Coordinates of C-alpha atoms and ligand atoms in Angstrom, one line a residue:
M166 CA -11.5 -32.6 1.8
M167 CA -13.2 -29.7 -0.1
K168 CA -11.2 -28.7 -3.1
L169 CA -10.2 -25.1 -2.9
R170 CA -10.4 -22.8 -5.9
S171 CA -7.4 -21.0 -7.3
V172 CA -7.8 -17.3 -7.0
G173 CA -6.0 -14.6 -8.9
I174 CA -6.0 -11.0 -10.1
I175 CA -8.3 -10.6 -13.2
G176 CA -8.4 -6.8 -13.4
T177 CA -6.3 -3.8 -12.4
G178 CA -6.6 0.0 -12.1
K179 CA -4.9 2.9 -10.5
Y180 CA -5.4 6.6 -9.8
V181 CA -3.3 9.4 -8.4
P182 CA -4.6 13.0 -7.9
E183 CA -3.4 15.7 -10.4
R184 CA -1.6 18.0 -8.0
V185 CA 2.1 17.3 -7.8
L186 CA 4.1 18.4 -4.8
T187 CA 7.9 18.5 -5.6
N188 CA 10.9 18.5 -3.3
A189 CA 11.6 22.0 -4.5
E190 CA 8.2 23.2 -3.3
L191 CA 8.7 21.4 0.1
E192 CA 12.0 23.4 0.4
T193 CA 9.8 26.5 0.6
M194 CA 7.6 25.0 3.3
V195 CA 10.0 23.4 5.8
E196 CA 13.8 23.3 6.5
T197 CA 14.7 20.6 4.0
N198 CA 16.4 20.2 0.7
D199 CA 16.1 18.0 -2.4
E200 CA 19.5 16.4 -1.9
W201 CA 18.5 15.2 1.6
I202 CA 15.2 13.8 0.5
V203 CA 16.5 12.0 -2.6
S204 CA 19.6 10.6 -0.9
R205 CA 17.7 9.4 2.3
T206 CA 14.5 8.2 0.7
G207 CA 14.6 8.2 -3.2
I208 CA 11.5 10.5 -3.3
R209 CA 11.4 13.3 -5.8
E210 CA 7.7 14.2 -5.9
R211 CA 4.3 13.0 -4.6
H212 CA 0.7 13.6 -5.6
I213 CA -1.7 15.3 -3.3
A214 CA -5.5 15.0 -3.2
A215 CA -7.5 18.2 -4.1
P216 CA -9.4 19.8 -1.2
D217 CA -12.7 18.2 -2.3
Q218 CA -11.2 14.7 -2.9
A219 CA -11.6 12.1 -0.1
T220 CA -10.2 8.6 0.0
S221 CA -13.4 7.1 -1.5
D222 CA -13.0 9.5 -4.5
L223 CA -9.4 8.2 -5.2
A224 CA -10.6 4.6 -4.6
Y225 CA -13.5 5.2 -7.0
E226 CA -11.3 6.2 -9.9
A227 CA -9.0 3.2 -9.5
A228 CA -12.0 0.8 -9.0
V229 CA -13.8 1.9 -12.2
K230 CA -10.6 1.1 -14.2
A231 CA -10.1 -2.2 -12.5
L232 CA -13.7 -3.3 -13.2
K233 CA -13.4 -2.2 -16.8
S234 CA -10.2 -4.2 -17.3
A235 CA -11.7 -7.3 -15.6
G236 CA -14.8 -6.9 -17.8
I237 CA -17.1 -7.2 -14.8
A238 CA -20.0 -4.8 -14.1
A239 CA -20.1 -3.1 -10.6
E240 CA -23.5 -4.8 -9.9
D241 CA -21.9 -8.2 -10.3
I242 CA -19.2 -7.6 -7.6
E243 CA -19.8 -9.7 -4.5
L244 CA -17.3 -8.2 -2.0
I245 CA -15.5 -4.9 -1.6
I246 CA -12.6 -4.4 0.8
V247 CA -11.0 -1.0 1.1
A248 CA -7.6 -1.0 2.8
T249 CA -7.0 2.4 4.3
V250 CA -6.0 4.3 7.4
T251 CA -7.5 7.5 6.1
P252 CA -11.2 6.6 5.7
D253 CA -13.6 9.4 4.6
M254 CA -14.9 9.3 8.1
T255 CA -14.8 6.9 11.1
F256 CA -18.0 5.3 9.9
P257 CA -19.7 4.4 7.6
S258 CA -16.7 2.6 6.1
T259 CA -15.1 3.9 2.9
A260 CA -16.0 0.6 1.3
C261 CA -19.7 1.3 1.9
I262 CA -19.4 4.8 0.5
L263 CA -17.6 3.3 -2.5
Q264 CA -20.3 0.6 -2.9
E265 CA -22.9 3.3 -3.3
K266 CA -20.8 5.4 -5.7
L267 CA -20.1 2.3 -7.9
G268 CA -23.7 1.0 -7.7
A269 CA -22.3 -2.4 -6.5
K270 CA -25.6 -3.2 -4.9
K271 CA -24.9 -6.9 -4.3
A272 CA -21.5 -6.5 -2.6
A273 CA -20.7 -6.9 1.0
A274 CA -18.4 -4.1 2.0
F275 CA -15.9 -3.3 4.7
D276 CA -12.6 -1.5 5.4
L277 CA -9.5 -3.2 6.6
S278 CA -7.0 -1.4 8.8
A279 CA -3.4 -2.7 8.6
A280 CA -1.7 0.6 7.5
C281 CA 0.8 0.1 4.6
S282 CA 0.3 -3.7 4.8
G283 CA -3.5 -3.3 4.3
F284 CA -3.5 -4.2 0.6
V285 CA -1.8 -7.5 1.1
Y286 CA -3.9 -8.3 4.2
S287 CA -7.0 -7.5 2.0
L288 CA -5.8 -9.8 -0.8
A289 CA -5.4 -12.6 1.7
T290 CA -8.8 -12.0 3.2
A291 CA -10.6 -12.0 -0.1
N292 CA -8.6 -15.0 -1.3
G293 CA -10.0 -17.0 1.6
F294 CA -13.6 -16.0 0.7
I295 CA -13.3 -16.9 -2.9
Q296 CA -11.2 -20.1 -2.4
T297 CA -13.9 -21.6 -0.3
G298 CA -16.8 -20.5 -2.6
M299 CA -18.4 -18.0 -0.2
Y300 CA -18.0 -15.3 -3.0
N301 CA -17.1 -15.6 -6.6
N302 CA -15.2 -12.3 -7.0
A303 CA -14.0 -9.3 -5.0
L304 CA -12.9 -5.7 -5.6
I305 CA -9.9 -4.8 -3.5
I306 CA -8.7 -1.3 -3.2
G307 CA -5.7 0.1 -1.4
A308 CA -6.4 3.8 -1.0
D309 CA -5.0 6.5 1.2
A310 CA -4.9 10.3 1.5
L311 CA -2.0 10.6 3.9
S312 CA -1.7 14.3 3.1
R313 CA -4.8 14.8 5.3
I314 CA -3.1 13.5 8.4
T315 CA 0.4 14.9 7.7
D316 CA 1.9 17.8 9.6
Y317 CA 3.4 20.0 6.9
T318 CA 5.5 21.8 9.5
D319 CA 7.2 18.5 10.5
R320 CA 10.1 17.8 8.2
N321 CA 10.6 14.4 9.7
T322 CA 7.4 13.1 8.1
C323 CA 6.0 15.6 5.6
V324 CA 8.5 14.8 2.9
L325 CA 7.7 11.1 3.0
F326 CA 4.0 10.8 2.1
G327 CA 1.7 11.1 -0.9
D328 CA -1.9 10.2 -1.9
G329 CA -3.3 7.6 -4.4
A330 CA -5.2 4.4 -4.9
G331 CA -4.7 1.1 -6.6
A332 CA -7.4 -1.5 -7.3
V333 CA -7.6 -5.1 -8.3
V334 CA -10.5 -7.5 -9.1
L335 CA -10.0 -11.0 -7.8
G336 CA -11.7 -14.1 -9.3
E337 CA -11.2 -17.8 -10.0
V338 CA -8.2 -18.6 -12.2
P339 CA -6.9 -21.9 -13.7
E340 CA -5.2 -24.2 -11.3
G341 CA -1.5 -23.4 -10.8
R342 CA -2.1 -19.7 -11.3
G343 CA -3.0 -16.9 -8.9
F344 CA -2.0 -16.7 -5.2
L345 CA 0.3 -19.5 -4.1
S346 CA 1.0 -18.2 -0.6
F347 CA 0.6 -15.4 2.0
D348 CA 2.6 -14.4 5.0
L349 CA 0.8 -11.9 7.3
G350 CA 2.1 -10.8 10.7
A351 CA 2.0 -8.2 13.4
E352 CA 4.1 -6.9 16.2
G353 CA 1.7 -4.9 18.3
A354 CA 4.5 -4.1 20.8
G355 CA 5.8 -1.6 18.1
G356 CA 2.5 0.2 17.8
E357 CA 3.9 3.3 19.5
L358 CA 6.5 3.8 16.7
L359 CA 3.9 4.8 14.0
K360 CA 0.5 6.1 15.0
L361 CA -2.2 8.7 14.9
E362 CA -3.6 9.0 18.4
G363 CA -6.2 11.8 18.3
G364 CA -9.8 11.3 17.5
G365 CA -10.1 7.7 18.7
S366 CA -11.8 6.3 21.8
R367 CA -8.7 6.6 23.9
C368 CA -8.0 10.2 23.0
P369 CA -11.2 11.8 21.5
A370 CA -10.9 14.9 19.4
S371 CA -10.7 18.0 21.4
E372 CA -9.0 21.4 21.4
E373 CA -6.1 19.8 23.2
T374 CA -5.6 17.0 20.7
I375 CA -5.5 19.7 17.9
R376 CA -3.1 21.9 19.9
S377 CA -0.7 19.0 20.5
G378 CA -0.9 17.8 16.9
K379 CA -2.4 14.4 17.8
H380 CA -4.5 14.5 14.7
F381 CA -1.3 14.0 12.6
I382 CA 0.9 11.0 11.9
Y383 CA 3.6 10.4 14.5
M384 CA 6.6 8.2 13.4
N385 CA 9.9 7.1 14.9
G386 CA 11.5 6.8 11.5
R387 CA 14.8 5.1 12.6
E388 CA 13.0 2.3 14.5
V389 CA 10.5 1.8 11.7
F390 CA 13.4 1.6 9.3
K391 CA 15.1 -1.2 11.3
F392 CA 11.8 -3.1 11.6
A393 CA 11.2 -2.7 7.8
V394 CA 14.6 -4.1 6.8
R395 CA 14.2 -7.0 9.2
V396 CA 10.7 -8.1 8.1
M397 CA 11.2 -7.5 4.4
G398 CA 13.9 -10.2 4.7
T399 CA 12.0 -12.6 7.0
A400 CA 8.6 -12.2 5.3
T401 CA 10.0 -12.8 1.8
E402 CA 11.8 -15.9 2.9
E403 CA 8.8 -17.3 4.6
V404 CA 6.3 -16.5 1.8
L405 CA 8.7 -18.1 -0.7
R406 CA 9.0 -21.2 1.5
K407 CA 5.2 -21.5 1.7
A408 CA 4.9 -21.2 -2.0
G409 CA 7.7 -23.8 -2.6
K410 CA 9.6 -21.3 -4.7
D411 CA 13.2 -20.3 -4.7
K412 CA 14.2 -16.6 -4.8
S413 CA 15.8 -17.2 -8.2
E414 CA 12.2 -17.9 -9.6
I415 CA 10.9 -14.4 -8.9
D416 CA 10.2 -12.6 -12.1
L417 CA 8.9 -9.4 -10.5
F418 CA 9.4 -8.0 -7.0
V419 CA 6.7 -5.5 -5.9
P420 CA 7.7 -4.0 -2.6
H421 CA 6.0 -1.4 -0.5
Q422 CA 7.3 2.0 -1.7
A423 CA 8.4 3.7 1.5
N424 CA 12.1 4.3 1.0
I425 CA 14.5 3.3 -1.8
R426 CA 17.1 2.2 0.8
I427 CA 14.7 -0.3 2.4
I428 CA 13.9 -1.6 -1.1
Q429 CA 17.6 -1.9 -2.0
F430 CA 18.2 -4.0 1.2
A431 CA 15.5 -6.4 0.2
M432 CA 16.8 -6.6 -3.4
Q433 CA 20.3 -7.5 -2.1
R434 CA 18.9 -10.1 0.2
L435 CA 16.9 -11.7 -2.7
D436 CA 19.9 -11.3 -5.2
L437 CA 17.5 -9.4 -7.5
P438 CA 18.7 -7.1 -10.3
E439 CA 16.9 -3.8 -10.6
E440 CA 15.0 -4.8 -13.7
K441 CA 13.1 -7.4 -11.6
C442 CA 12.0 -4.8 -9.1
V443 CA 9.2 -2.2 -9.4
I444 CA 10.3 1.2 -8.1
N445 CA 8.1 4.2 -8.3
V446 CA 8.7 5.8 -4.8
D447 CA 10.4 8.6 -6.7
K448 CA 7.1 9.7 -8.3
Y449 CA 4.5 8.9 -5.6
A450 CA 6.4 8.7 -2.3
N451 CA 4.9 6.5 0.4
T452 CA 1.1 6.2 -0.3
S453 CA 0.5 3.7 2.5
A454 CA -2.1 1.0 1.5
A455 CA -2.0 2.3 -2.1
S456 CA 1.7 1.8 -2.5
I457 CA 1.9 -1.9 -3.5
P458 CA -1.1 -1.8 -5.8
L459 CA 0.1 1.4 -7.4
A460 CA 3.5 -0.3 -8.1
L461 CA 1.8 -3.5 -9.3
V462 CA -0.7 -1.8 -11.6
E463 CA 2.0 0.5 -13.0
A464 CA 4.1 -2.5 -13.9
V465 CA 1.1 -4.2 -15.5
E466 CA 0.3 -1.0 -17.6
E467 CA 4.0 -0.8 -18.7
G468 CA 3.8 -4.4 -20.0
R469 CA 6.3 -5.7 -17.4
V470 CA 4.0 -8.5 -16.2
K471 CA 3.5 -11.6 -18.5
E472 CA 1.3 -14.5 -18.1
G473 CA 2.9 -17.2 -16.0
D474 CA 5.3 -14.7 -14.3
T475 CA 6.0 -15.3 -10.6
L476 CA 5.4 -12.1 -8.5
L477 CA 6.4 -11.4 -4.9
L478 CA 4.5 -8.6 -3.1
V479 CA 5.7 -7.5 0.3
G480 CA 4.9 -4.6 2.6
F481 CA 5.2 -3.4 6.2
G482 CA 3.7 -0.6 8.2
G483 CA 1.9 0.7 11.2
G484 CA 0.7 -1.8 13.8
L485 CA 3.4 -2.8 13.3
T486 CA 2.4 -5.2 10.5
W487 CA 3.7 -6.9 7.5
G488 CA 2.2 -8.8 4.6
A489 CA 3.7 -10.8 1.7
S490 CA 2.3 -12.9 -1.1
V491 CA 3.7 -15.0 -4.0
L492 CA 1.4 -15.2 -7.0
V493 CA 1.6 -16.5 -10.6
W494 CA 0.2 -14.1 -13.1
Ligands
UT7_1289 O1 5.2 2.8 5.5 C1 6.0 2.7 6.7 C2 6.3 4.0 7.2 N1 7.6 4.5 7.3 C3 8.8 4.2 6.8 O2 9.0 3.3 6.0 C4 9.9 5.1 7.3 C5 11.1 4.3 7.7 N2 12.2 5.3 8.0 C6 12.8 6.0 7.1 O3 12.6 5.9 5.9 C7 14.0 6.9 7.5 O4 14.2 6.6 8.9 C8 13.7 8.4 7.3 C9 13.7 8.7 5.9 C10 12.4 8.7 8.0 C11 14.8 9.2 8.0 O5 16.1 8.8 7.5 P1 17.3 8.5 8.5 O6 18.5 8.2 7.6 O7 16.9 7.4 9.4 O8 17.5 9.9 9.1 P2 17.5 10.3 10.7 O9 16.1 10.1 11.2 O10 18.6 9.5 11.3 O11 17.8 11.8 10.6 C12 19.1 12.3 10.2 C13 19.1 13.8 10.3 C14 18.5 14.3 11.6 O12 19.3 15.4 12.0 P3 20.4 15.3 13.2 O13 19.5 14.9 14.4 O14 21.3 14.2 12.8 O15 21.0 16.6 13.2 C15 17.2 14.9 11.2 O16 16.7 16.0 12.0 O17 18.3 14.4 9.2 C16 17.4 15.4 9.8 N3 16.2 15.4 9.0 C17 16.1 16.1 7.9 N4 16.9 17.0 7.2 C18 16.5 17.6 6.1 C19 15.1 14.7 9.2 N5 14.2 15.0 8.2 C20 14.8 15.9 7.4 C21 14.4 16.5 6.2 N6 15.2 17.4 5.6 N7 13.2 16.3 5.6

């Protein structure tokens, strides 16, 4: 049987736009208050893209840093995947736009749509390409500008989201390091719980789609919450089993940053103390595909990740979908 290569993260970078939207400012926009937002979600502020910044611009900033930290030139990158649900436009893909901006002429490029699970789905996809030798490296970016599809008159959703991008470069690493396992899944039956209907082929953009707000995110928060708590438990157990690791071996837990209460449920289930968990939902809110890489890269930049550490990444989102991975740094 062909020997598969070990694949790991060899460079990281992140970017959030300058503009900060605080809970206090949201209080002036909709009927909400800081106490409700903090106690129900853990969110205190979020970053919002400037009017002239699209998702590829956020992705570009994070990608340049990731390439620099990997010591790889853009023209040597062989594959670019952008995980996003807020592409610059329907097509060309944001990955193609980014390929041109970076000058990554050699790279195959495509977007991957798995909402907040998109980054882990993309890692798994690129891991397969590199493991088998089809490509030698890949640039993976989770980037979203959810502010562009958020209704700032709907208090049920507008307090929850922010914009940002996180990027990693993947390449071959010594045996025993890198990705040990993935667990990806979907429950299409729950697709109605979290969606953006307008502008697709079922419901093309029209005056009516605008009038009825179908160009904005719709979410049934309570049902998504229940799904999230359930799959954060099952996906972490399954991905640990596949990696042959026990929960006590996790050095750093990097969950999707949607809601502090969902993260706390997962930490309890894994018996993890807070110092083993990355939490930055307070600063960035839910940034969709950017959430896990923003948390991971921030932990790396803060010196919280050491060589040989075992990390568990896990996320959930629209689709409905989930994705988890165990990796050795
Ligand atoms: O990336 C995946 C995407 N999504 C998620 O992870 C979201 C998962 N869901 C959640 O995080 C939570 O369900 C929410 C944070 C969205 C909501 O928290 P909850 O504890 O489930 O609140 P609820 O929906 O049960 O609403 C409680 C009350 C409602 O009032 P009534 O009907 O009880 O009178 C809401 O109208 O809170 C009200 N409410 C608000 N009040 C102040 C809803 N949003 C707000 C708000 N400010 N922003």
